[in-house]
Amino acid sequence: MDFPEHHAKRLLADAGLPVPRGGVAADADEAADRARELGGAVAVKAQVPAGGRGKAGGVRFADTPEQAAALAAELLGTSVAGFPVERVLLEECVDIRRELYAAVLNDAASRGPLVLFSTEGGIDIEEVHATAPEQVLRRALDIRQGLSEAAARELLEPADLDAGERRAVAAALATIYRVYREVDAELVEVNPLAIDVDGELRALDCKLSMDDGARPRHPELVEQVASDLPDTGTELERRARDLGLFYIELDGDVGVLANGAGLTMTTMDVISHYDGAPANFLEIGGDAYTKATPALRLALSNPKVRSLVVNFCGAFARTDVMTEGVVSAIEELRPELPITFSIHGTGEDEAIALVRERLGLEPFDHMDDAVVAAIEAARDPAAARGSSG
Ligand code: GDP
Ligand code: MN
């Protein structure tokens, strides 16, 4: 989950790393108000979850509230780096002396946090990474030890900084690391970390991405941030999210209901392998089988769905418990479309008996056969109806 800049900066500021004063605006009048409150020259920054806004014209400067309003009007409603601009951030302008770069991110190679620092920050940092990697100091961290200010000072040893700057930057790195840990981030990148003309350090930009798997650990923060992100999902995807189900709407006509993300993707692959087209990703693993009815309703609400394959594989998860949920849901919703079953693993005998007795359908012995039957049924539902197995 990519945080809008102003949310990321609020977290930095709360943790003790100064950021420019500022506020967000959704229209020109609000922008003028924000600029007036700030007084003096302001930066007007498109709030889109992408880098390179500076080069794409998404970061502008205004001397008066009127100019700020005009720039906001210009940016709002257009798109920057492929994202629609729904809000702008207005901030007091900073007189920059130096632009530094600082980041902490998940590093696959060292399987832990990696801290990066460069005195060559600013909008050309990608080029620095590519052409002058020696300008970027890097250190893989032991997550059990984190990053102390002392360790950060040691990392900064080779950097072209005076003693006061080194101390301040070390403290900033430790703060960035703390934020990275506290919000379970995959990335916290401050660029530029500016030294202003008075020698003060300030985060002028921040990209923060939270590990999606950590969202349940930060419900309040996620809610605040999500309400500020452009809503990209379809109507059905939003409904699924509200139900606590993970659903992705696709273009095909074969609905998929399987337990666990791995088996769901396998089922989708098998559908594609036999030249079918899955209509959705929807997993009801874990305790989500208790949501069988809303899950089934969701899958069936997609008007493209013409058949459904139910694929359960039990190890710790019991297929009879999952099947009971789905069978009850089918009894309740009485869908018209053909449904095929493949059920294997823990509890399969009971599960298969349930499907036979209560739905009068015969589960397939092999997943492939259940998938092929569902594909054929999607092509010709009338021929397939009532002839499962
Ligand atoms: P990005 O291009 O998406 O990374 O957007 P940034 O927020 O990093 O802004 C791009 C560039 O605009 C920065 O590298 C700075 O050089 C400049 N910039 C941003 N805010 C200010 C500011 O308050 N004062 C000045 N002088 N420059 C700024
Ligand atoms: Mn930046």
Short mmCIF file of C-alpha atoms and ligand atoms in Angstrom, two decimals:
data_model
loop_
_atom_site.label_atom_id
_atom_site.label_comp_id
_atom_site.label_asym_id
_atom_site.label_seq_id
_atom_site.Cartn_x
_atom_site.Cartn_y
_atom_site.Cartn_z
CA MET A 1 0.00 0.00 0.00
CA ASP A 2 1.61 3.22 -1.20
CA PHE A 3 1.01 6.12 1.13
CA PRO A 4 0.30 9.56 -0.25
CA GLU A 5 3.20 11.90 0.42
CA HIS A 6 1.41 13.93 3.07
CA HIS A 7 0.54 10.83 5.12
CA ALA A 8 4.11 9.55 4.88
CA LYS A 9 5.45 12.91 5.99
CA ARG A 10 3.06 13.09 8.92
CA LEU A 11 4.51 9.77 10.14
CA LEU A 12 8.05 11.10 9.76
CA ALA A 13 7.18 14.31 11.60
CA ASP A 14 5.48 12.39 14.43
CA ALA A 15 8.62 10.28 14.74
CA GLY A 16 10.78 13.39 15.02
CA LEU A 17 12.09 14.11 11.52
CA PRO A 18 11.06 17.65 10.55
CA VAL A 19 9.04 18.22 7.38
CA PRO A 20 7.86 21.51 5.85
CA ARG A 21 4.59 22.93 7.18
CA GLY A 22 1.78 22.17 4.79
CA GLY A 23 -1.76 21.07 4.08
CA VAL A 24 -3.74 19.33 1.35
CA ALA A 25 -6.35 20.79 -0.97
CA ALA A 26 -8.88 19.21 -3.29
CA ASP A 27 -9.78 22.36 -5.25
CA ALA A 28 -8.40 25.78 -6.14
CA ASP A 29 -10.19 27.63 -3.32
CA GLU A 30 -8.82 25.25 -0.72
CA ALA A 31 -5.39 25.63 -2.28
CA ALA A 32 -5.60 29.42 -1.92
CA ASP A 33 -6.67 29.01 1.71
CA ARG A 34 -3.78 26.66 2.47
CA ALA A 35 -1.31 29.00 0.77
CA ARG A 36 -2.67 31.97 2.75
CA GLU A 37 -2.33 30.03 6.02
CA LEU A 38 1.25 29.15 5.17
CA GLY A 39 2.16 32.66 4.03
CA GLY A 40 4.87 33.38 1.48
CA ALA A 41 6.04 31.15 -1.34
CA VAL A 42 4.66 27.62 -1.49
CA ALA A 43 5.29 24.36 -3.30
CA VAL A 44 2.20 22.84 -4.95
CA LYS A 45 2.63 19.08 -5.23
CA ALA A 46 0.41 16.54 -6.99
CA GLN A 47 -0.47 13.74 -4.56
CA VAL A 48 -0.03 10.69 -6.74
CA PRO A 49 1.58 7.42 -5.66
CA ALA A 50 4.50 7.70 -8.07
CA GLY A 51 7.99 9.09 -8.19
CA GLY A 52 9.33 11.46 -10.80
CA ARG A 53 6.63 14.05 -10.24
CA GLY A 54 9.19 16.82 -10.39
CA LYS A 55 10.20 15.87 -13.92
CA ALA A 56 6.57 15.26 -14.93
CA GLY A 57 5.51 18.77 -13.92
CA GLY A 58 3.73 17.59 -10.78
CA VAL A 59 5.76 19.79 -8.42
CA ARG A 60 5.31 23.54 -8.93
CA PHE A 61 6.06 26.72 -7.04
CA ALA A 62 3.91 29.76 -6.32
CA ASP A 63 4.66 33.14 -4.77
CA THR A 64 1.09 34.14 -3.94
CA PRO A 65 -2.17 32.38 -2.91
CA GLU A 66 -3.62 33.36 -6.30
CA GLN A 67 -0.76 31.68 -8.13
CA ALA A 68 -1.10 28.63 -5.87
CA ALA A 69 -4.81 28.43 -6.71
CA ALA A 70 -4.05 28.68 -10.43
CA LEU A 71 -1.40 25.96 -10.25
CA ALA A 72 -3.72 23.73 -8.20
CA ALA A 73 -6.47 24.24 -10.78
CA GLU A 74 -3.99 23.29 -13.47
CA LEU A 75 -2.87 20.10 -11.72
CA LEU A 76 -6.17 18.85 -10.31
CA GLY A 77 -8.11 16.70 -12.72
CA THR A 78 -5.11 16.05 -14.94
CA SER A 79 -2.91 13.04 -14.50
CA VAL A 80 0.71 12.92 -13.42
CA ALA A 81 2.79 9.81 -14.08
CA GLY A 82 -0.40 8.03 -15.13
CA PHE A 83 -2.37 8.74 -11.96
CA PRO A 84 -5.30 11.15 -11.66
CA VAL A 85 -4.51 14.10 -9.41
CA GLU A 86 -7.30 14.34 -6.84
CA ARG A 87 -5.39 16.32 -4.23
CA VAL A 88 -2.44 18.64 -4.06
CA LEU A 89 -0.16 19.25 -1.11
CA LEU A 90 0.76 22.84 -0.40
CA GLU A 91 3.91 23.38 1.59
CA GLU A 92 6.04 26.26 2.65
CA CYS A 93 8.94 26.62 0.21
CA VAL A 94 12.32 25.59 1.53
CA ASP A 95 15.53 27.28 0.46
CA ILE A 96 17.59 24.22 -0.28
CA ARG A 97 21.35 24.15 0.18
CA ARG A 98 21.88 20.44 -0.42
CA GLU A 99 19.69 17.55 -1.46
CA LEU A 100 20.49 14.24 0.24
CA TYR A 101 18.96 10.82 -0.31
CA ALA A 102 18.01 8.37 2.45
CA ALA A 103 16.02 5.15 2.37
CA VAL A 104 15.32 1.96 4.27
CA LEU A 105 13.82 -0.90 2.31
CA ASN A 106 13.28 -4.64 2.28
CA ASP A 107 16.23 -6.25 0.57
CA ALA A 108 15.69 -9.64 -1.02
CA ALA A 109 19.41 -10.37 -1.33
CA SER A 110 20.21 -9.93 2.36
CA ARG A 111 16.71 -10.94 3.46
CA GLY A 112 16.46 -7.98 5.75
CA PRO A 113 16.33 -4.21 5.87
CA LEU A 114 18.79 -2.28 3.76
CA VAL A 115 19.67 1.33 4.47
CA LEU A 116 20.78 3.58 1.61
CA PHE A 117 22.26 7.04 1.79
CA SER A 118 23.70 9.46 -0.71
CA THR A 119 24.75 13.08 -0.69
CA GLU A 120 23.65 13.17 -4.35
CA GLY A 121 19.91 13.28 -3.69
CA GLY A 122 17.23 14.99 -5.77
CA ILE A 123 15.37 14.16 -8.92
CA ASP A 124 18.33 12.45 -10.60
CA ILE A 125 18.91 9.83 -7.93
CA GLU A 126 18.00 6.97 -10.29
CA GLU A 127 20.82 8.07 -12.54
CA VAL A 128 23.20 8.21 -9.58
CA HIS A 129 22.18 4.65 -8.61
CA ALA A 130 22.83 3.50 -12.17
CA THR A 131 25.95 5.40 -13.19
CA ALA A 132 27.72 6.18 -9.92
CA PRO A 133 26.72 3.48 -7.46
CA GLU A 134 29.76 4.31 -5.33
CA GLN A 135 27.97 7.57 -4.47
CA VAL A 136 25.35 5.54 -2.63
CA LEU A 137 26.32 4.17 0.78
CA ARG A 138 24.49 0.97 1.63
CA ARG A 139 24.31 -1.33 4.60
CA ALA A 140 22.28 -4.46 5.17
CA LEU A 141 20.88 -4.48 8.70
CA ASP A 142 20.18 -7.19 11.20
CA ILE A 143 16.51 -6.64 11.94
CA ARG A 144 17.06 -7.85 15.52
CA GLN A 145 19.46 -4.98 16.07
CA GLY A 146 17.87 -2.29 13.98
CA LEU A 147 19.73 0.92 13.27
CA SER A 148 21.14 2.93 16.14
CA GLU A 149 22.38 6.47 15.67
CA ALA A 150 25.90 5.23 16.40
CA ALA A 151 25.64 2.62 13.65
CA ALA A 152 24.23 5.25 11.31
CA ARG A 153 27.16 7.60 12.08
CA GLU A 154 29.57 4.82 11.24
CA LEU A 155 27.77 4.16 7.94
CA LEU A 156 28.04 7.88 7.15
CA GLU A 157 31.80 7.94 7.78
CA PRO A 158 32.75 8.17 4.06
CA ALA A 159 30.05 10.74 3.26
CA ASP A 160 30.95 14.32 2.48
CA LEU A 161 29.25 15.84 5.53
CA ASP A 162 30.57 18.05 8.31
CA ALA A 163 30.34 16.87 11.93
CA GLY A 164 27.05 18.63 12.67
CA GLU A 165 25.46 17.40 9.45
CA ARG A 166 26.66 13.87 10.12
CA ARG A 167 25.05 13.88 13.55
CA ALA A 168 21.77 15.24 12.21
CA VAL A 169 21.69 12.83 9.27
CA ALA A 170 22.50 9.88 11.56
CA ALA A 171 19.56 10.82 13.76
CA ALA A 172 17.36 11.15 10.66
CA LEU A 173 18.39 7.69 9.41
CA ALA A 174 17.57 6.18 12.80
CA THR A 175 14.18 7.90 12.68
CA ILE A 176 13.48 6.68 9.15
CA TYR A 177 14.37 3.16 10.26
CA ARG A 178 12.01 3.45 13.23
CA VAL A 179 9.15 4.51 10.97
CA TYR A 180 9.97 1.66 8.58
CA ARG A 181 9.66 -0.82 11.44
CA GLU A 182 6.67 0.72 13.15
CA VAL A 183 4.44 0.71 10.10
CA ASP A 184 5.79 -2.59 8.71
CA ALA A 185 6.95 -0.76 5.61
CA GLU A 186 8.61 -2.31 2.59
CA LEU A 187 10.11 1.04 1.73
CA VAL A 188 10.60 4.42 3.33
CA GLU A 189 12.48 6.71 0.98
CA VAL A 190 13.22 10.34 1.73
CA ASN A 191 14.37 12.20 -1.37
CA PRO A 192 15.31 14.89 -1.05
CA LEU A 193 16.34 14.95 2.56
CA ALA A 194 17.22 18.62 2.33
CA ILE A 195 19.70 20.73 4.21
CA ASP A 196 18.26 24.23 4.05
CA VAL A 197 20.19 27.50 3.98
CA ASP A 198 20.10 27.63 7.79
CA GLY A 199 21.68 24.18 7.99
CA GLU A 200 18.46 22.54 9.17
CA LEU A 201 17.55 19.08 7.95
CA ARG A 202 14.08 18.52 6.51
CA ALA A 203 12.30 15.75 4.62
CA LEU A 204 10.95 17.41 1.46
CA ASP A 205 9.55 14.23 -0.02
CA CYS A 206 8.77 10.77 1.27
CA LYS A 207 7.68 7.57 -0.42
CA LEU A 208 6.34 5.02 2.01
CA SER A 209 4.95 1.64 1.10
CA MET A 210 3.37 -0.62 3.71
CA ASP A 211 3.56 -4.38 3.39
CA ASP A 212 0.00 -5.33 2.42
CA GLY A 213 0.23 -8.37 4.66
CA ALA A 214 0.62 -6.03 7.63
CA ARG A 215 -2.59 -4.11 6.98
CA PRO A 216 -4.55 -5.95 9.69
CA ARG A 217 -1.91 -4.83 12.19
CA HIS A 218 -2.63 -1.16 11.48
CA PRO A 219 -6.38 -0.83 11.00
CA GLU A 220 -6.69 2.83 11.93
CA LEU A 221 -3.75 3.98 9.85
CA VAL A 222 -4.89 1.93 6.87
CA GLU A 223 -8.35 3.43 7.10
CA GLN A 224 -7.01 6.99 7.20
CA VAL A 225 -4.71 6.40 4.25
CA ALA A 226 -7.15 4.33 2.17
CA SER A 227 -9.76 7.07 2.35
CA ASP A 228 -7.23 9.33 0.61
CA LEU A 229 -6.20 6.92 -2.12
CA PRO A 230 -7.97 6.91 -5.48
CA ASP A 231 -10.37 3.96 -5.43
CA THR A 232 -9.30 1.75 -8.28
CA GLY A 233 -11.32 -1.41 -7.69
CA THR A 234 -14.54 -2.42 -9.41
CA GLU A 235 -17.89 -2.26 -7.63
CA LEU A 236 -17.67 -6.00 -6.84
CA GLU A 237 -14.09 -5.69 -5.61
CA ARG A 238 -15.11 -2.92 -3.24
CA ARG A 239 -18.01 -5.00 -1.97
CA ALA A 240 -15.62 -7.91 -1.38
CA ARG A 241 -13.24 -5.70 0.55
CA ASP A 242 -16.08 -4.57 2.79
CA LEU A 243 -16.90 -8.22 3.45
CA GLY A 244 -13.28 -9.02 4.26
CA LEU A 245 -12.94 -11.22 1.17
CA PHE A 246 -10.21 -10.96 -1.39
CA TYR A 247 -11.77 -10.88 -4.86
CA ILE A 248 -10.41 -9.79 -8.21
CA GLU A 249 -12.79 -9.42 -11.13
CA LEU A 250 -11.51 -10.80 -14.43
CA ASP A 251 -12.77 -10.94 -18.00
CA GLY A 252 -13.50 -14.65 -18.35
CA ASP A 253 -16.69 -16.64 -17.86
CA VAL A 254 -15.65 -19.50 -15.55
CA GLY A 255 -16.14 -18.55 -11.91
CA VAL A 256 -13.61 -19.92 -9.43
CA LEU A 257 -14.12 -20.76 -5.79
CA ALA A 258 -11.15 -22.46 -4.15
CA ASN A 259 -9.48 -22.57 -0.77
CA GLY A 260 -6.19 -20.73 -0.45
CA ALA A 261 -4.50 -18.33 -2.82
CA GLY A 262 -2.17 -21.01 -4.22
CA LEU A 263 -4.94 -23.44 -5.15
CA THR A 264 -7.03 -20.58 -6.53
CA MET A 265 -4.22 -19.51 -8.84
CA THR A 266 -3.58 -23.13 -9.80
CA THR A 267 -7.24 -23.49 -10.73
CA MET A 268 -7.04 -20.33 -12.81
CA ASP A 269 -3.92 -21.67 -14.55
CA VAL A 270 -5.64 -24.97 -15.32
CA ILE A 271 -8.64 -23.09 -16.74
CA SER A 272 -6.29 -21.13 -18.99
CA HIS A 273 -4.39 -24.29 -19.89
CA TYR A 274 -7.60 -25.78 -21.33
CA ASP A 275 -8.31 -22.56 -23.25
CA GLY A 276 -10.92 -21.36 -20.78
CA ALA A 277 -11.00 -17.97 -19.12
CA PRO A 278 -11.40 -17.46 -15.36
CA ALA A 279 -13.96 -14.86 -14.29
CA ASN A 280 -12.45 -14.08 -10.94
CA PHE A 281 -9.89 -14.69 -8.25
CA LEU A 282 -11.68 -15.50 -5.02
CA GLU A 283 -10.26 -17.52 -2.18
CA ILE A 284 -12.18 -18.72 0.80
CA GLY A 285 -9.28 -20.26 2.69
CA GLY A 286 -8.59 -19.83 6.37
CA ASP A 287 -11.70 -18.84 8.25
CA ALA A 288 -13.22 -17.32 5.10
CA TYR A 289 -15.24 -20.52 4.51
CA THR A 290 -17.62 -19.11 7.11
CA LYS A 291 -18.28 -16.47 4.46
CA ALA A 292 -19.28 -19.03 1.84
CA THR A 293 -22.66 -17.43 1.21
CA PRO A 294 -21.40 -13.87 0.61
CA ALA A 295 -18.47 -15.33 -1.35
CA LEU A 296 -20.75 -17.31 -3.61
CA ARG A 297 -23.09 -14.35 -4.00
CA LEU A 298 -20.11 -12.24 -5.00
CA ALA A 299 -18.86 -14.77 -7.57
CA LEU A 300 -22.36 -15.02 -9.06
CA SER A 301 -22.87 -11.25 -9.14
CA ASN A 302 -20.30 -10.99 -11.90
CA PRO A 303 -22.56 -10.95 -14.98
CA LYS A 304 -19.82 -12.60 -17.07
CA VAL A 305 -19.89 -15.81 -15.01
CA ARG A 306 -21.52 -18.68 -16.91
CA SER A 307 -20.28 -21.63 -14.87
CA LEU A 308 -18.51 -22.19 -11.59
CA VAL A 309 -15.79 -24.59 -10.54
CA VAL A 310 -15.41 -25.30 -6.83
CA ASN A 311 -11.96 -26.68 -6.05
CA PHE A 312 -11.11 -27.69 -2.49
CA CYS A 313 -7.96 -29.31 -1.28
CA GLY A 314 -7.69 -30.04 2.42
CA ALA A 315 -4.66 -30.55 4.61
CA PHE A 316 -5.18 -28.71 7.89
CA ALA A 317 -8.27 -27.15 6.37
CA ARG A 318 -11.14 -29.63 6.32
CA THR A 319 -12.91 -29.97 2.99
CA ASP A 320 -16.12 -31.21 4.66
CA VAL A 321 -16.38 -27.99 6.66
CA MET A 322 -15.73 -25.83 3.60
CA THR A 323 -18.10 -27.89 1.49
CA GLU A 324 -20.86 -27.64 4.10
CA GLY A 325 -20.54 -23.85 3.84
CA VAL A 326 -20.69 -23.83 0.05
CA VAL A 327 -23.49 -26.40 -0.21
CA SER A 328 -25.61 -24.38 2.24
CA ALA A 329 -24.87 -21.25 0.24
CA ILE A 330 -25.92 -22.97 -2.98
CA GLU A 331 -29.12 -24.20 -1.32
CA GLU A 332 -29.83 -20.68 -0.18
CA LEU A 333 -28.99 -18.85 -3.40
CA ARG A 334 -30.15 -21.56 -5.85
CA PRO A 335 -27.94 -20.40 -8.72
CA GLU A 336 -29.05 -21.36 -12.20
CA LEU A 337 -25.61 -21.91 -13.64
CA PRO A 338 -23.72 -25.22 -13.84
CA ILE A 339 -21.33 -25.94 -10.96
CA THR A 340 -18.56 -28.54 -10.95
CA PHE A 341 -16.67 -29.81 -7.92
CA SER A 342 -13.24 -31.20 -7.27
CA ILE A 343 -12.64 -32.11 -3.63
CA HIS A 344 -9.51 -33.74 -2.27
CA GLY A 345 -7.79 -34.22 1.06
CA THR A 346 -8.92 -34.10 4.65
CA GLY A 347 -12.62 -34.86 5.00
CA GLU A 348 -13.18 -35.59 1.29
CA ASP A 349 -15.46 -38.59 1.79
CA GLU A 350 -17.88 -36.60 3.94
CA ALA A 351 -17.58 -33.61 1.61
CA ILE A 352 -18.34 -35.65 -1.51
CA ALA A 353 -21.31 -37.27 0.21
CA LEU A 354 -22.67 -33.81 1.05
CA VAL A 355 -22.49 -32.67 -2.57
CA ARG A 356 -24.17 -35.87 -3.79
CA GLU A 357 -26.93 -35.91 -1.22
CA ARG A 358 -27.84 -32.28 -0.99
CA LEU A 359 -27.12 -31.01 -4.48
CA GLY A 360 -27.46 -34.20 -6.51
CA LEU A 361 -24.12 -33.48 -8.19
CA GLU A 362 -21.16 -35.79 -8.62
CA PRO A 363 -17.74 -34.30 -7.82
CA PHE A 364 -14.99 -35.12 -10.30
CA ASP A 365 -12.09 -37.40 -9.37
CA HIS A 366 -9.62 -35.10 -11.06
CA MET A 367 -9.34 -31.35 -10.88
CA ASP A 368 -8.64 -31.15 -14.62
CA ASP A 369 -11.92 -32.88 -15.41
CA ALA A 370 -13.88 -30.53 -13.15
CA VAL A 371 -12.22 -27.57 -14.86
CA VAL A 372 -12.82 -28.88 -18.40
CA ALA A 373 -16.47 -29.57 -17.57
CA ALA A 374 -16.86 -26.03 -16.23
CA ILE A 375 -15.28 -24.57 -19.37
CA GLU A 376 -17.59 -26.59 -21.60
CA ALA A 377 -20.56 -25.63 -19.46
CA ALA A 378 -19.65 -21.95 -19.78
CA ARG A 379 -19.71 -22.35 -23.57
CA ASP A 380 -23.03 -24.18 -23.53
CA PRO A 381 -24.79 -23.95 -20.16
CA ALA A 382 -28.00 -25.57 -21.39
CA ALA A 383 -26.23 -28.77 -22.46
CA ALA A 384 -24.34 -29.02 -19.23
CA ARG A 385 -27.12 -28.32 -16.76
CA GLY A 386 -27.76 -31.21 -14.44
CA SER A 387 -25.11 -33.39 -16.04
CA SER A 388 -22.22 -32.78 -13.70
CA GLY A 389 -19.88 -35.75 -13.33
P1 GDP B 1 9.39 13.67 -6.99
O1 GDP B 1 9.96 14.20 -8.26
O2 GDP B 1 8.10 12.93 -7.22
O3 GDP B 1 10.37 12.84 -6.21
O4 GDP B 1 8.98 14.94 -6.11
P2 GDP B 1 9.76 15.74 -4.96
O5 GDP B 1 8.83 16.02 -3.88
O6 GDP B 1 11.02 15.05 -4.58
O7 GDP B 1 10.10 17.12 -5.65
C1 GDP B 1 10.98 17.18 -6.76
C2 GDP B 1 12.00 18.25 -6.52
O8 GDP B 1 11.36 19.48 -6.28
C3 GDP B 1 12.89 18.05 -5.31
O9 GDP B 1 13.98 17.22 -5.59
C4 GDP B 1 13.33 19.47 -5.00
O10 GDP B 1 14.45 19.80 -5.78
C5 GDP B 1 12.17 20.29 -5.45
N1 GDP B 1 11.40 20.73 -4.29
C6 GDP B 1 10.40 20.10 -3.63
N2 GDP B 1 9.95 20.84 -2.59
C7 GDP B 1 10.68 21.97 -2.59
C8 GDP B 1 10.73 23.15 -1.80
O11 GDP B 1 9.99 23.31 -0.82
N3 GDP B 1 11.62 24.09 -2.15
C9 GDP B 1 12.43 23.96 -3.21
N4 GDP B 1 13.29 24.93 -3.50
N5 GDP B 1 12.45 22.89 -3.97
C10 GDP B 1 11.59 21.91 -3.68
MN MN B 2 11.34 12.95 -4.46
#
